Coordinates of N, CA and C in Angstrom, one line a residue:
X540 N 23.9 -22.9 -2.7 CA 22.0 -23.5 -2.5 C 21.8 -24.4 -4.3
X541 N 21.0 -25.3 -5.2 CA 21.0 -25.4 -5.6 C 19.9 -25.8 -5.7
X542 N 19.1 -25.4 -6.6 CA 18.0 -25.1 -7.4 C 17.4 -26.4 -7.9
X543 N 16.9 -27.7 -8.0 CA 16.7 -28.6 -8.7 C 15.3 -28.6 -9.6
X544 N 15.4 -29.6 -11.0 CA 14.1 -29.4 -11.8 C 12.9 -30.0 -10.9
X545 N 13.0 -30.4 -10.0 CA 12.0 -30.5 -8.7 C 11.5 -29.7 -8.0
X546 N 11.9 -28.6 -8.6 CA 11.7 -27.5 -7.2 C 12.4 -27.5 -5.9
X547 N 13.0 -28.4 -5.5 CA 13.4 -28.5 -4.6 C 15.0 -27.8 -4.3
X548 N 14.7 -27.7 -3.2 CA 16.1 -26.5 -2.4 C 17.2 -27.5 -1.8
X549 N 18.3 -27.1 -2.3 CA 19.5 -28.0 -1.4 C 20.8 -27.1 -1.3
X550 N 20.8 -27.0 -0.3 CA 21.8 -25.9 0.8 C 24.0 -27.1 0.4
X551 N 24.4 -26.6 -0.3 CA 25.5 -27.6 -0.5 C 26.3 -27.4 1.1
X552 N 26.4 -26.5 1.4 CA 27.2 -26.3 3.0 C 26.8 -27.0 3.9
X553 N 25.5 -27.9 4.1 CA 24.7 -28.7 5.2 C 24.9 -30.1 4.8
X554 N 24.5 -30.6 3.0 CA 24.5 -31.1 2.3 C 22.5 -32.0 2.8
X555 N 21.5 -31.2 2.7 CA 20.6 -31.2 3.0 C 19.6 -30.3 2.3
X556 N 18.1 -31.0 2.5 CA 17.6 -30.5 1.5 C 16.8 -29.1 2.4
X557 N 16.4 -27.8 1.8 CA 16.1 -27.1 2.8 C 14.6 -26.3 2.3
X558 N 13.7 -25.7 2.6 CA 12.5 -25.3 1.7 C 12.7 -23.6 2.4
X559 N 11.5 -22.5 1.5 CA 11.1 -21.6 1.7 C 11.6 -20.6 3.5
X560 N 10.7 -21.6 4.2 CA 10.9 -21.2 5.1 C 12.4 -21.1 6.2
X561 N 13.6 -22.4 5.7 CA 14.6 -22.4 5.9 C 15.3 -21.1 5.7
X562 N 15.1 -20.6 4.5 CA 15.8 -19.7 3.4 C 15.5 -18.2 4.3
X563 N 14.8 -18.2 5.2 CA 13.8 -17.1 4.9 C 14.4 -17.0 6.8
X564 N 14.0 -18.0 7.5 CA 15.4 -17.7 8.6 C 16.8 -17.3 8.5
X565 N 17.1 -17.6 7.1 CA 18.4 -17.6 7.6 C 19.2 -16.2 6.8
X566 N 18.1 -15.6 6.0 CA 17.8 -14.2 5.3 C 17.8 -13.3 6.9
X567 N 16.8 -14.0 8.2 CA 16.6 -13.4 9.1 C 18.5 -12.8 10.1
X568 N 18.6 -14.8 10.4 CA 19.4 -14.8 10.4 C 21.2 -13.7 10.4
X569 N 21.0 -13.2 8.8 CA 21.9 -12.4 8.4 C 23.0 -13.6 7.4
X570 N 22.5 -14.6 7.4 CA 23.1 -15.6 6.7 C 23.2 -15.3 5.0
X571 N 24.3 -14.9 4.2 CA 23.9 -14.1 2.4 C 24.4 -15.6 2.0
X572 N 23.5 -16.3 1.1 CA 23.3 -17.0 0.0 C 23.0 -16.2 -1.2
X573 N 23.4 -17.7 -2.3 CA 23.1 -17.6 -3.8 C 22.3 -18.6 -4.0
X574 N 21.4 -19.2 -5.3 CA 20.7 -20.3 -4.7 C 21.3 -20.1 -6.7
X575 N 21.1 -21.1 -7.1 CA 21.6 -21.5 -8.2 C 21.1 -22.8 -9.2
X576 N 20.4 -22.4 -10.2 CA 20.3 -23.5 -10.8 C 21.1 -24.7 -11.4
X577 N 20.0 -26.1 -10.6 CA 21.5 -27.2 -10.7 C 21.8 -27.5 -11.9
X578 N 21.0 -27.3 -13.3 CA 21.0 -27.7 -14.4 C 21.9 -26.5 -15.1
X579 N 21.4 -25.8 -15.6 CA 22.2 -24.5 -15.9 C 22.8 -23.9 -15.1
X580 N 23.1 -23.8 -14.1 CA 24.4 -22.6 -12.5 C 23.7 -21.2 -13.1
X581 N 22.6 -21.0 -13.8 CA 21.8 -19.4 -13.7 C 21.3 -18.9 -12.1
X582 N 22.1 -18.0 -11.6 CA 21.8 -17.5 -10.6 C 20.5 -17.1 -10.2
X583 N 19.6 -18.0 -8.7 CA 17.9 -17.9 -9.2 C 17.8 -17.2 -7.6
X584 N 18.8 -16.2 -7.1 CA 19.0 -15.7 -5.4 C 17.1 -15.3 -5.9
X585 N 17.4 -13.8 -6.5 CA 16.0 -12.7 -6.8 C 15.0 -13.3 -6.5
X586 N 14.7 -14.5 -7.8 CA 13.7 -15.2 -7.8 C 12.7 -15.9 -6.9
X587 N 14.2 -17.0 -5.6 CA 13.6 -16.8 -4.6 C 13.3 -16.2 -3.4
X588 N 14.8 -15.1 -3.4 CA 14.1 -13.9 -2.5 C 12.3 -13.7 -2.7
X589 N 12.2 -13.3 -3.9 CA 10.9 -12.8 -4.5 C 9.9 -13.8 -3.8
X590 N 10.4 -15.4 -4.4 CA 9.3 -16.0 -3.4 C 9.0 -16.0 -2.2
X591 N 9.9 -15.5 -1.7 CA 9.8 -16.1 -0.1 C 9.0 -14.8 0.5
X592 N 9.6 -13.7 -0.6 CA 8.1 -12.2 0.1 C 7.1 -13.0 0.2
X593 N 6.4 -13.6 -1.4 CA 5.0 -13.9 -1.8 C 4.8 -14.6 -0.2
X594 N 6.0 -15.4 -0.5 CA 4.8 -16.6 0.6 C 4.6 -16.1 1.7
X595 N 5.4 -15.2 2.2 CA 5.7 -14.0 3.3 C 4.0 -13.2 3.3
X596 N 3.8 -13.1 2.4 CA 2.7 -12.2 2.4 C 1.3 -12.3 2.2
X597 N 1.4 -14.1 1.5 CA 0.4 -14.6 1.4 C -0.5 -15.6 2.4
X598 N 0.6 -15.4 3.9 CA 0.2 -15.7 5.1 C -0.5 -15.0 5.9
X599 N -0.3 -14.1 5.5 CA -1.1 -12.4 6.3 C 0.0 -11.6 6.5
X600 N 1.7 -12.0 6.9 CA 2.3 -11.1 7.1 C 2.6 -10.2 6.0
X601 N 1.5 -9.8 5.7 CA 1.4 -8.3 4.4 C 2.2 -7.4 5.6
X602 N 3.5 -7.1 4.7 CA 4.2 -5.5 4.6 C 4.8 -5.2 4.3
X603 N 4.3 -5.5 2.2 CA 3.9 -4.2 1.6 C 2.6 -3.4 1.7
X604 N 2.5 -2.6 1.5 CA 1.0 -2.4 1.0 C 0.8 -2.5 -0.1
X605 N -0.4 -2.6 -0.8 CA -1.1 -2.6 -2.4 C -0.4 -1.9 -2.8
X606 N -0.6 0.0 -2.2 CA -0.8 1.1 -3.8 C 0.5 0.6 -3.5
X607 N 1.8 0.4 -3.0 CA 3.8 0.2 -2.9 C 3.9 -0.6 -4.1
X608 N 2.6 -1.9 -4.0 CA 2.8 -2.5 -4.7 C 2.8 -2.3 -5.9
X609 N 1.5 -1.8 -6.1 CA 1.4 -1.4 -7.8 C 2.1 -0.4 -8.1
X610 N 2.3 0.3 -7.3 CA 4.0 1.6 -7.9 C 5.2 1.0 -7.9
X611 N 5.6 0.2 -7.5 CA 6.6 -0.5 -7.9 C 6.4 -1.0 -8.8
X612 N 5.2 -2.6 -9.2 CA 5.1 -3.0 -11.0 C 5.0 -1.7 -12.1
X613 N 4.3 -0.6 -11.2 CA 4.9 0.9 -12.2 C 6.0 1.2 -12.9
X614 N 6.7 1.1 -12.3 CA 8.6 1.4 -12.1 C 9.0 0.7 -13.2
X615 N 8.5 -0.8 -13.9 CA 8.9 -2.1 -14.9 C 9.1 -1.0 -15.5
X616 N 9.8 -1.1 -16.9 CA 9.9 -0.9 -18.2 C 10.3 0.3 -18.2
X617 N 10.0 1.6 -17.1 CA 9.9 3.4 -16.9 C 11.3 3.6 -16.9
X618 N 11.5 5.3 -17.3 CA 12.9 6.2 -17.0 C 13.4 5.5 -15.6
X619 N 12.5 5.4 -14.3 CA 13.1 5.3 -13.5 C 13.7 3.6 -12.5
X620 N 13.5 3.0 -14.1 CA 13.8 1.9 -13.2 C 15.2 1.6 -13.3
X621 N 15.8 2.3 -13.3 CA 17.4 1.6 -12.8 C 18.0 3.0 -11.8
X622 N 17.5 3.9 -11.5 CA 17.1 4.5 -10.2 C 16.8 4.2 -8.8
X623 N 15.5 3.4 -9.0 CA 14.3 2.9 -8.3 C 15.4 2.2 -7.3
X624 N 16.3 0.2 -7.6 CA 17.0 0.2 -6.5 C 18.0 0.7 -5.8
X625 N 18.7 1.6 -6.1 CA 19.3 2.4 -5.4 C 18.8 3.2 -4.2
X626 N 17.8 4.1 -4.4 CA 16.8 4.7 -3.6 C 16.0 3.6 -2.4
X627 N 15.9 2.3 -2.7 CA 15.3 1.5 -1.8 C 15.9 1.0 -1.0
X628 N 17.3 0.9 -1.7 CA 18.8 0.3 -0.5 C 19.1 1.3 0.4
X629 N 19.1 2.7 -0.2 CA 19.4 3.1 0.1 C 18.0 3.5 1.3
X630 N 17.7 4.6 1.5 CA 16.3 4.1 2.6 C 16.0 2.8 3.7
X631 N 15.7 2.1 3.2 CA 16.5 0.6 3.8 C 17.3 0.4 5.0
X632 N 18.3 0.6 4.3 CA 19.7 1.2 5.0 C 19.5 2.6 6.1
X633 N 19.3 3.4 5.7 CA 19.4 4.5 7.0 C 17.9 4.4 7.5
X634 N 17.0 3.0 7.1 CA 15.9 2.7 8.0 C 16.4 1.9 9.4
X635 N 17.9 1.3 8.9 CA 17.9 -0.3 9.7 C 19.0 1.1 10.6
X636 N 19.9 1.6 9.9 CA 20.3 2.4 10.5 C 19.9 3.3 12.1
X637 N 18.4 4.3 11.4 CA 17.8 5.0 12.7 C 17.6 3.7 13.3
X638 N 16.8 2.9 13.2 CA 15.8 1.7 14.3 C 17.3 1.4 14.9
X639 N 18.4 1.1 15.0 CA 19.6 0.1 15.7 C 20.2 1.9 16.6
X640 N 20.4 2.9 15.8 CA 20.1 3.9 17.0 C 19.3 4.2 18.3
X641 N 17.7 3.8 17.9 CA 17.0 4.1 18.9 C 17.3 2.9 20.0
X642 N 17.3 1.6 19.5 CA 17.5 0.8 20.1 C 19.0 1.2 20.7
X643 N 19.7 1.7 20.3 CA 20.8 1.7 21.2 C 20.5 3.3 22.1
X644 N 20.2 3.9 21.8 CA 19.6 5.5 22.6 C 18.8 4.5 23.8
X645 N 17.8 4.3 23.8 CA 16.6 3.8 25.1 C 17.4 2.5 25.9
X646 N 18.7 1.7 25.3 CA 19.1 1.1 25.6 C 19.7 1.9 27.5
X647 N 20.6 2.5 26.7 CA 21.6 3.5 27.8 C 20.6 4.0 28.5
X648 N 19.6 5.0 27.7 CA 18.6 5.5 28.9 C 17.3 5.2 30.1
X649 N 17.5 3.9 29.6 CA 16.2 2.9 30.4 C 16.9 1.7 30.5
X650 N 17.8 1.5 29.9 CA 17.9 -0.4 30.5 C 17.0 -1.2 29.4
X651 N 16.6 -0.8 28.4 CA 15.7 -1.9 27.9 C 15.4 -1.7 26.7
X652 N 14.2 -2.4 26.2 CA 14.0 -2.5 25.0 C 13.4 -1.2 24.3
X653 N 13.3 -0.6 23.5 CA 13.0 0.4 22.7 C 11.9 1.6 23.4
X654 N 11.1 2.6 23.4 CA 10.2 2.9 24.4 C 9.2 2.9 22.3
X655 N 8.1 2.6 22.6 CA 6.9 2.6 21.5 C 6.7 4.2 20.8
X656 N 6.7 4.5 21.3 CA 5.5 5.6 21.4 C 6.8 6.7 20.6
X657 N 8.2 6.9 21.1 CA 9.0 7.7 19.9 C 9.8 7.4 18.6
X658 N 9.4 6.4 18.8 CA 10.0 5.3 17.6 C 8.8 4.6 16.2
X659 N 7.3 4.6 17.3 CA 6.5 5.2 15.7 C 6.8 6.1 15.5
X660 N 6.2 7.5 16.0 CA 6.4 8.3 15.6 C 7.6 8.2 14.7
X661 N 8.6 8.5 14.3 CA 10.2 8.5 13.5 C 9.1 7.4 12.2
X662 N 8.3 6.0 12.9 CA 8.6 5.5 11.8 C 7.3 5.9 11.0
X663 N 6.4 6.5 11.6 CA 5.4 7.5 10.7 C 5.9 8.0 9.8
X664 N 7.5 8.9 10.5 CA 7.8 10.5 9.7 C 8.6 10.0 7.7
X665 N 9.4 8.2 8.5 CA 10.0 7.7 7.7 C 8.6 7.4 6.3
X666 N 7.9 6.7 6.5 CA 7.2 6.2 5.4 C 6.7 7.2 5.2
X667 N 5.8 8.3 5.6 CA 5.1 9.7 5.0 C 6.8 10.3 3.9
X668 N 7.9 10.3 4.5 CA 8.7 10.9 3.6 C 9.1 9.7 2.3
X669 N 8.9 8.9 2.4 CA 9.0 7.9 1.5 C 7.6 7.8 0.5
X670 N 6.4 8.1 1.1 CA 5.2 8.4 0.2 C 5.1 9.8 -0.4
X671 N 6.1 10.5 0.0 CA 6.3 12.0 -0.9 C 7.2 11.4 -1.9
X672 N 8.5 10.9 -1.5 CA 8.9 10.5 -2.5 C 8.8 9.5 -3.9
X673 N 7.8 9.4 -3.7 CA 7.2 8.0 -4.4 C 6.1 8.7 -5.0
X674 N 5.4 9.9 -4.8 CA 4.6 11.1 -5.3 C 5.2 11.2 -6.7
X675 N 6.5 11.7 -5.9 CA 7.5 13.3 -7.4 C 7.9 12.3 -8.3
X676 N 8.4 10.8 -8.0 CA 8.6 9.6 -9.0 C 7.2 9.5 -10.1
X677 N 6.2 9.2 -9.7 CA 5.0 8.5 -10.2 C 3.8 9.8 -9.7
X678 N 3.3 10.8 -9.8 CA 2.9 11.9 -9.4 C 1.6 11.7 -10.3
X679 N 1.0 10.5 -11.2 CA -0.3 10.0 -11.6 C -0.5 8.5 -11.2
X680 N 0.4 8.5 -10.6 CA -0.3 7.1 -9.5 C -1.2 7.1 -8.7
X681 N -1.3 8.7 -7.8 CA -2.0 8.6 -6.8 C -3.6 9.8 -7.6
X682 N -4.6 8.8 -7.3 CA -5.7 9.0 -7.3 C -6.3 10.4 -6.5
X683 N -7.2 11.3 -7.3 CA -7.6 12.8 -7.0 C -7.8 12.5 -5.2
X684 N -8.4 11.8 -5.1 CA -9.1 11.0 -4.1 C -8.0 11.1 -2.6
X685 N -7.4 10.9 -2.3 CA -6.3 11.4 -1.3 C -6.2 13.1 -0.9
X686 N -7.0 12.3 0.4 CA -6.6 14.1 1.4 C -4.8 14.7 1.3
X687 N -4.9 15.8 0.9 CA -3.6 16.2 1.0 C -3.1 16.0 2.3
X688 N -1.3 15.9 2.2 CA -0.7 16.0 3.1 C -0.8 16.6 4.5
X689 N -0.5 16.0 5.3 CA 0.1 16.3 6.2 C 1.1 16.4 7.0
X690 N 2.2 17.4 7.4 CA 3.1 17.9 7.4 C 3.2 16.8 8.4
X691 N 4.6 15.8 9.0 CA 4.7 14.4 10.2 C 4.9 16.1 11.5
X692 N 4.7 16.0 12.2 CA 5.0 15.8 13.7 C 6.3 15.5 13.8
X693 N 6.7 16.8 14.4 CA 8.4 17.0 14.5 C 8.5 15.9 16.0
X694 N 9.5 15.6 16.0 CA 9.6 14.6 17.4 C 10.1 14.7 17.9
X695 N 9.6 14.7 19.4 CA 10.0 15.7 20.8 C 12.0 15.5 20.6
X696 N 12.5 16.8 20.8 CA 13.8 16.9 20.6 C 14.5 16.5 21.8
X697 N 15.1 15.6 21.7 CA 16.0 14.9 22.5 C 16.9 15.1 23.4
X698 N 18.2 15.6 22.6 CA 19.0 16.6 22.8 C 20.3 15.7 22.9
X699 N 19.8 14.0 21.5 CA 21.1 13.4 21.5 C 22.1 13.4 20.1
X700 N 22.5 13.8 19.8 CA 23.6 13.7 18.7 C 23.3 13.0 17.8
X701 N 23.0 11.4 18.3 CA 22.5 10.3 16.7 C 21.3 10.4 16.9
X702 N 20.2 11.5 17.1 CA 18.7 11.6 17.3 C 19.4 13.4 15.8
X703 N 20.1 14.1 15.9 CA 20.1 15.5 15.1 C 20.9 14.9 13.9
X704 N 21.8 14.0 14.3 CA 22.5 13.0 12.9 C 21.6 12.7 12.0
X705 N 20.9 12.0 13.0 CA 19.7 11.4 11.6 C 18.7 12.2 11.2
X706 N 18.4 13.1 11.8 CA 17.2 14.4 11.3 C 18.0 14.5 10.2
X707 N 19.7 15.1 10.4 CA 20.4 16.2 9.1 C 20.3 15.1 8.0
X708 N 20.1 13.6 7.8 CA 20.2 13.0 7.2 C 19.3 12.8 6.6
X709 N 18.3 12.6 6.8 CA 16.4 13.0 6.5 C 16.4 14.3 5.7
X710 N 17.0 15.3 6.0 CA 17.1 16.8 5.3 C 17.7 16.3 3.9
X711 N 18.7 16.1 4.2 CA 19.9 15.7 3.3 C 18.8 14.4 2.2
X712 N 18.3 13.9 2.4 CA 17.7 12.5 1.3 C 16.9 13.4 0.9
X713 N 15.8 14.3 1.6 CA 14.7 15.5 1.0 C 15.0 16.4 0.4
X714 N 16.2 16.4 0.4 CA 16.6 17.9 -0.6 C 17.4 17.0 -2.0
X715 N 18.0 16.3 -1.8 CA 18.1 15.5 -3.1 C 16.9 14.5 -4.1
X716 N 15.4 14.4 -3.1 CA 14.5 14.2 -3.5 C 13.7 15.5 -4.1
X717 N 14.3 16.2 -4.2 CA 13.6 17.6 -4.4 C 14.3 18.1 -5.8
X718 N 16.1 18.1 -5.5 CA 16.7 18.2 -7.0 C 16.1 16.8 -8.4
X719 N 16.3 16.4 -7.4 CA 15.5 14.7 -8.9 C 14.3 15.3 -9.6
X720 N 13.5 15.7 -8.7 CA 11.8 15.8 -9.0 C 12.3 17.4 -9.8
X721 N 13.1 18.3 -9.2 CA 13.3 19.2 -10.3 C 14.2 18.9 -11.4
X722 N 14.8 18.0 -11.8 CA 15.5 17.8 -12.9 C 14.5 17.1 -14.0
X723 N 13.9 16.2 -13.1 CA 12.7 16.0 -13.8 C 11.4 15.9 -14.2
X724 N 11.4 17.3 -14.0 CA 10.4 18.6 -14.1 C 11.4 19.2 -16.0
X725 N 12.5 19.4 -15.0 CA 12.8 20.5 -16.3 C 13.8 19.4 -17.6
X726 N 13.0 18.0 -17.7 CA 13.7 17.1 -19.0 C 12.9 18.0 -20.2
X727 N 13.2 17.1 -21.3 CA 12.6 18.2 -22.8 C 10.6 16.9 -22.4
X728 N 10.5 18.3 -23.1 CA 9.0 17.5 -23.1 C 8.1 17.1 -22.1
X729 N 9.0 17.2 -21.0 CA 8.3 18.2 -20.1 C 7.3 18.9 -19.1
X730 N 6.6 19.3 -18.8 CA 5.7 20.6 -18.2 C 5.1 20.8 -16.8

C-alpha cells in the first residue's frame, strides 16, 4: 500500500485506490499489509491501523473502555512502555486461542455455534484478570471510588483437557504478573 500526500491510499497489489474501510475488511480477513508514504517511503502502517481503530470507535463500535484508553496513554514515556506491547500481544493471543478452543469444544459437543453463557463467563474472567494486571502496573490510575474486586466465579468444570490447559495458562500469567509486581515494588526508591 502507498499513501499519497492527498491522503489517498493506493493498493499496489490490485492497482486501485482503497479506503480505511477496505483496509479494515482486509485486516478482518487476515490479510497482512504494509502502508508506505509514497514520497518518503516511511512505514505508516501503525498510524493507518490506529486511524482505523479511531474510525471504528467514532462510529459507535466502541471496543476500548475509556479507563483503558486513559491508562494506555499514561504508559507513553513511562518505565512500563517497553513491557506493555508484549503483554498486550500475549493477552490478545491468549484470548484468541481461548476463543478458538471454546468454538471447537462447543462445535464438537453440540454441532453448533458456541454457547453464550460459558463464553461470556470466560470473557468476564479475562477482563477481570486484565484489569488486575493494569492496576498492578498503574495503581494510582484507579480512583478510590472503585469498589473492591470480587473474585471471578470459576467456570463450571467441563472435564475437557483444553479447558484445563487454558486455566493452567491463566494461572501462569497471573503468577508472572505477581512476579512483575513484586519486582517493581523492590525497585530502589519504591515503597
